[in-house]
Structure formats: C-alpha cells, structure tokens
C-alpha cells in the first residue's frame, strides 16, 4: 500500500498546507522535489585553506572556553589543536557554547578562516558523530530544510519511497548506474560527495535516455537499397585534379559519405561546416561518385545567385558529365525536360524550382540540399520524395551545437568540417560605435583603392525602424564622397537585385549596401570589408554568416560591427571567436534548444539534471542504448516495454 504524505510521522495539517502551496501532494511529489543546492561540511585540509575560505575541521578543544563580550555581542573564545597546530577559535553570539562543550572534546568546526591570525570565526560547531558532510538546501518558503530532511529520512526508513524503476536493470547496471530509488535516496540524504555524484549521474542518464527514446523512435524509416556501385578509380583521378589539397576534415567527411554509399540502406547525412570551410567540393565529390554509378544527382540551393555560382563551379570542375541549371527565371524547356527524364543530364543544379511536379528524373540517386536551414521541411521532403533511393546530403553553414546535431540526426549521420583551408587569414572583427566611424571610412577607402569589395549591411530598408537603414547609409556614403555603390534589398525587383549583385561582383573597388539578403553562400574572394550597421539587431548566428562573406581568400579582411551601444556583450563574443561551432554553443547556453529547432516542435522538456551543452558523452551513451533497444524485434509487442511505447506515442511525461 502506498502511503499518503499525511501518514508519515511528523507531518501535520500545517505542513500539508505548506507542501500544497509548493505543489507537493504526495510522497512521490516530495521525493521528486530535489534539493536546489547543498551546504558542504566535508573536512578541509588546513594546509590547502586560503585566507577567508569557509572551512570545516575536526579537532580537539585544548583550552577552557571563555565567554566575554564584543560590544553587546557575547563572544566565546578558545583554542583547538589540529595536526600539532594551535588555532584560535572565536564565536560571536553563541554564548551557549560554554555549556555545550568543554576542554578535551572532539568537535567539528565550520567557519571563516583567517590565515594571518590563524583563527576561525565560527558559524557552527557539532560533535563529530552528528556531522553529516552535506546538508541539502531546498529553499521552499515556509518549510525548514531540516524538516524536509527529517521527513525524507522517515520515508526511507519505513520503505515508503514508492519510487519505481523505469529503465530495465539490464540496461543501467552494466553502465554502472544506480537504481532510480537509490538515486533519489542519495540525492536527498547524501553521505558524501560520491553519493551526490552517483545520484546525479543516474538521473541525468534517465533524462538523456527518455529524450533519445522519443527522438530515435521517430527517426526516418530505413529504406533498403543496393549499395551504390561508383567507380572509385575514376573518383580518385578526379580528386587528383582538384587544384588544392583537401583538408583533413574534408577528407573525413568524404569518407563518411562514401561509407554510407556502400551500405545497403539509403543514407542521410548532415554536413556542418562553418562559412568558407569548403562544403561545396565535398558535395561535388559525392555527386561525382553517384554519377559514375550511372545515377542522377539533384542539387538544390536557396537563391539563384548561389545556384549560378555552384553551376559555374561544377561546370569548371566536371567535364565528363552533363549539367543542367534550373531556376525560376531560366525557362524549363521541353527539350531539357525530355533530356532529364531520359538520363541525358547527370546532374541538375537549381533553386526550389526543382520541386515542381514537371521536374522528373530517370534515376535520381542522390539529393544534395545546400544551406538546408533556408528551406522549409516540406520543400526538402518533396525533393527527397523524388529520389527512388533517397540518399540525402544536407549542407549547413549554421552549425547547431554538436549535442543537438547528435540528438536530431543521430550520431552516425553527422559530419563536421571545422578546419578551414590553410591559406585563410583570420578576419579582424572590430566593435565600434558611431563616434569611431572614421575608422570605418578609412577602411572603406583603403579597400576601394586596392580594388577590393566592400559589403555594408543594414537591418532595414527605410527608417521604419530605429537604427540604420539603406536610405541613411546611402546618404552617408554620398556625403563621405563615395559614389560607386550598388543596392540590394527585398523591395527591389528580382531583376534589379540580380543586376546590382552582378554589377557589384564585376566592379572591383565597389560597395554593396544591402539588407541581410546577402547572408547566404556567395563566395567572392576579393571581398575584404564587411560592416554591419546596428549590429545589435541581428542574431549571433546571422552576424557570423554575414561576416563569412569576407575573408574568403589569402587577402586580409575586416568586419566592423557598428553598434548603438546595446547588447554589446553578445557582440564581444563575436569579436573574440570566429568559430561558428563555439558561437552556436553560446547561443544554446543563452537561449536554449528551442531556437535551433523551433520551440513548438522541439520536444525538449526542461531538464532538471541534464545539461545539453556539457553532457555529450552521456547523451551519446544513452543514444546507443536506445538504438539497441529499438532494434529489438519484440520492442513494440513485449509487455516489458509497454511503458516506453506509451512514452513514445502518448506524449507522456516522466
Ligand atoms: P562553404 O563551406 O561556405 O560552402 P565553399 O565550399 O564555398 O564554402 O568554399 C569556399 C572557398 O574555399 C571556395 O572558393 C573553395 O573553392 C575553396 N576551398 C574549398 N576547400 C579548399 C581547400 N581544401 N583548400 C583551399 N581552398 C579550398
Ligand atoms: Mg556553401
């Protein structure tokens, strides 16, 4: 019989009322309400104690206790011996001590250490047998911590804890985790640090396990297909012709992809790589291999500009296959349609025009989606659905923290390109305000004289927003005597924007003023100066993307963040790091996982124990266990796993 809270010795109506105020209705509720923190009474080694440390020592009282006054406050002083050393003990406002202790007593003293006076200013003294090393702090208003500890003691003494196990023993025991009941016991009544460690590890694992269970159970179904029979000799000799050496991360990623191709299930892989890390060549090699296997490739990018750039790059590199470009503005001709359907074209590179119904393939074998976060889930799926074999590569320059990537995609489906090509110089990032604008003016002048390209980015087109916009910055430029600049923003026609971009690219020593439209993908080696006005109005990831438009060659580049003084801490992070992966970790810490995956579909509960940023290894371990479990043939039918199945399908909370 499960006992009620009010049946526990020492729990009266008054206390019940207080508990209810805190949402505690049952023994179970109470046990789930774990301490917010702990006061630590574990013994200090005096040799390690620093001036003004709070320390705890065990020692013998070696003088009589004398009671005197310090102003109006009673003061007790005496001496203690520890490790052959004498220490002066002073206790304010604790006159009763002279009754409780005497010379020769063994005591545990906690207090503030004065290294120079060799003195401890006491906060508490107890007999050694009464010492608990660690005192839980619950911080529930109206209820003493002592009371809670007492009640919990009572509960465990009578085996009334009613904490049932929710992970099978055969899973948690070999990993050296303790049981759920033990974990709650130890977290409320820890004897020592190790108890705390064990209980927290177990409870973290539990959270990780159920998080992984929900995500892994909903991962895409495995689709069986024949291994891809690409021509490795041809691929190798193609690699030999690349005008640069691939970085180690690029090589590793290519190997990951080729390993996927050899399997008998269709693969999907997320390739995370900072701006300019060289994802395109990696995807090109994947595409090339698939074409040597006699299958077609669809490559989708979010803007025409990017499609054109990729088309150029692919056409320069690949001479032995036929490449089709398909965007909203290139008319899809009957002949091309026929040629695609009959396998004349080996690869088609396009915008989301690719998902139109009349774009049909003969044998689509690989889908590549560049800057995948720019597409909606539906657009991606529509394209993937066209592939009979559904091998997919997702490329993204907005890395998500590695823990999230592992959870969302599964550990074996993520590759990261962290290392940048060798000759890249770091971009100087400089945070300035309007009083230092001359720095920027000088910078622009220098860049233009050297026939380099300058980007100026603003958060708005007109002055509907406080802050800088296209209008104000164009006026400012004119006033400063710059006259060759082009403008790009969403209110101009597509033709006008394309013209702007093209003219900008073709005119070395010119300036482009733009909204954040220019964010994605464009690779212009001679771009060396980026200035972002009202930088505080942009997200961290977005600022990093914008910065990535420069620093794309051996030329030294600068990024100015022009701020109006708000939120500078965030901008300073950007000044200090150019590692998109680190920035994403910072975003995760600041804003939580919802920002990366959409709050409403996130399915991430608030964790009590788990830390998404730091518990990578533990999450990985949980993922392995969950995958093993899900792969069991009887997982859906065995009553043993009913609880898990309900958890997966019924949106049940733990
Ligand atoms: P992103 O990862 O942002 O898509 P790109 O694939 O556009 O980056 O690569 C940026 C530039 O770096 C391109 O001009 C590309 O040719 C070049 N590049 C890629 N890999 C290397 C490498 N290993 N060594 C030198 N340059 C490289
Ligand atoms: Mg790219």
XYZ file of C-alpha atoms in Angstrom, residues 400 404 587-588 590-599 602:
15
model
C 23.984 23.561 -34.454
C 21.735 18.810 -30.709
C 23.518 30.591 -28.368
C 22.457 27.286 -26.845
C 21.839 31.825 -23.812
C 18.639 30.869 -25.494
C 18.056 27.153 -25.076
C 17.468 24.480 -27.724
C 14.155 25.907 -28.962
C 15.998 28.475 -31.024
C 17.650 25.822 -33.119
C 14.763 23.514 -33.781
C 11.625 25.585 -33.319
C 10.051 25.743 -29.888
C 11.196 20.837 -30.030
